[in-house]
Amino acid sequence: TDKVIPIMQGIKIDIDSISSNMGKLGSETKEFAEAIETLHNSISEVNTALQGLTITSDKLASFGKKKL
């Protein structure tokens, strides 16, 4: 038992460390997912703005052709 107890304590320390690291990984994964979603939303907003600019540009081009 003198040899088993230190081995078991070492295993417990390793398990606690793994558990802690898994918790950190979960938290960091959640933060990464939130950052990706924010980026996606920003890209969608830019895309919408570009579509609006395209429509406005087309209208201006059409208006210019009518005036000529």
GROMACS .gro file of C-alpha atoms in nm:
model
   68
    1THR     CA    1   0.000   0.000   0.000
    2ASP     CA    2   0.296   0.233   0.055
    3LYS     CA    3   0.362   0.231  -0.320
    4VAL     CA    4  -0.002   0.238  -0.430
    5ILE     CA    5  -0.102   0.550  -0.236
    6PRO     CA    6   0.153   0.783  -0.407
    7ILE     CA    7   0.055   0.639  -0.747
    8MET     CA    8  -0.315   0.699  -0.675
    9GLN     CA    9  -0.239   1.055  -0.555
   10GLY     CA   10  -0.045   1.119  -0.877
   11ILE     CA   11  -0.336   0.988  -1.082
   12LYS     CA   12  -0.577   1.216  -0.893
   13ILE     CA   13  -0.352   1.517  -0.958
   14ASP     CA   14  -0.338   1.427  -1.329
   15ILE     CA   15  -0.716   1.387  -1.347
   16ASP     CA   16  -0.769   1.721  -1.173
   17SER     CA   17  -0.529   1.884  -1.420
   18ILE     CA   18  -0.706   1.728  -1.719
   19SER     CA   19  -1.043   1.840  -1.582
   20SER     CA   20  -0.917   2.195  -1.537
   21ASN     CA   21  -0.771   2.204  -1.887
   22MET     CA   22  -1.097   2.071  -2.034
   23GLY     CA   23  -1.286   2.350  -1.859
   24LYS     CA   24  -1.049   2.609  -2.002
   25LEU     CA   25  -1.079   2.456  -2.348
   26GLY     CA   26  -1.458   2.467  -2.327
   27SER     CA   27  -1.449   2.833  -2.227
   28GLU     CA   28  -1.205   2.923  -2.503
   29THR     CA   29  -1.411   2.731  -2.759
   30LYS     CA   30  -1.721   2.925  -2.656
   31GLU     CA   31  -1.534   3.256  -2.689
   32PHE     CA   32  -1.404   3.151  -3.033
   33ALA     CA   33  -1.756   3.060  -3.146
   34GLU     CA   34  -1.885   3.397  -3.029
   35ALA     CA   35  -1.606   3.576  -3.218
   36ILE     CA   36  -1.689   3.379  -3.533
   37GLU     CA   37  -2.056   3.473  -3.501
   38THR     CA   38  -1.965   3.840  -3.456
   39LEU     CA   39  -1.745   3.821  -3.766
   40HIS     CA   40  -2.027   3.653  -3.960
   41ASN     CA   41  -2.270   3.927  -3.858
   42SER     CA   42  -2.022   4.197  -3.960
   43ILE     CA   43  -1.967   4.034  -4.299
   44SER     CA   44  -2.344   4.012  -4.348
   45GLU     CA   45  -2.378   4.383  -4.271
   46VAL     CA   46  -2.103   4.469  -4.519
   47ASN     CA   47  -2.267   4.247  -4.781
   48THR     CA   48  -2.602   4.421  -4.728
   49ALA     CA   49  -2.436   4.762  -4.758
   50LEU     CA   50  -2.262   4.655  -5.079
   51GLN     CA   51  -2.590   4.534  -5.224
   52GLY     CA   52  -2.743   4.872  -5.143
   53LEU     CA   53  -2.452   5.049  -5.312
   54THR     CA   54  -2.492   4.829  -5.618
   55ILE     CA   55  -2.861   4.912  -5.643
   56THR     CA   56  -2.790   5.283  -5.601
   57SER     CA   57  -2.512   5.268  -5.858
   58ASP     CA   58  -2.741   5.090  -6.105
   59LYS     CA   59  -3.012   5.352  -6.051
   60LEU     CA   60  -2.762   5.635  -6.104
   61ALA     CA   61  -2.632   5.471  -6.421
   62SER     CA   62  -2.987   5.423  -6.548
   63PHE     CA   63  -3.075   5.782  -6.462
   64GLY     CA   64  -2.764   5.905  -6.642
   65LYS     CA   65  -2.857   5.710  -6.955
   66LYS     CA   66  -3.210   5.857  -6.953
   67LYS     CA   67  -3.072   6.213  -6.935
   68LEU     CA   68  -2.850   6.156  -7.239
   0.00000   0.00000   0.00000
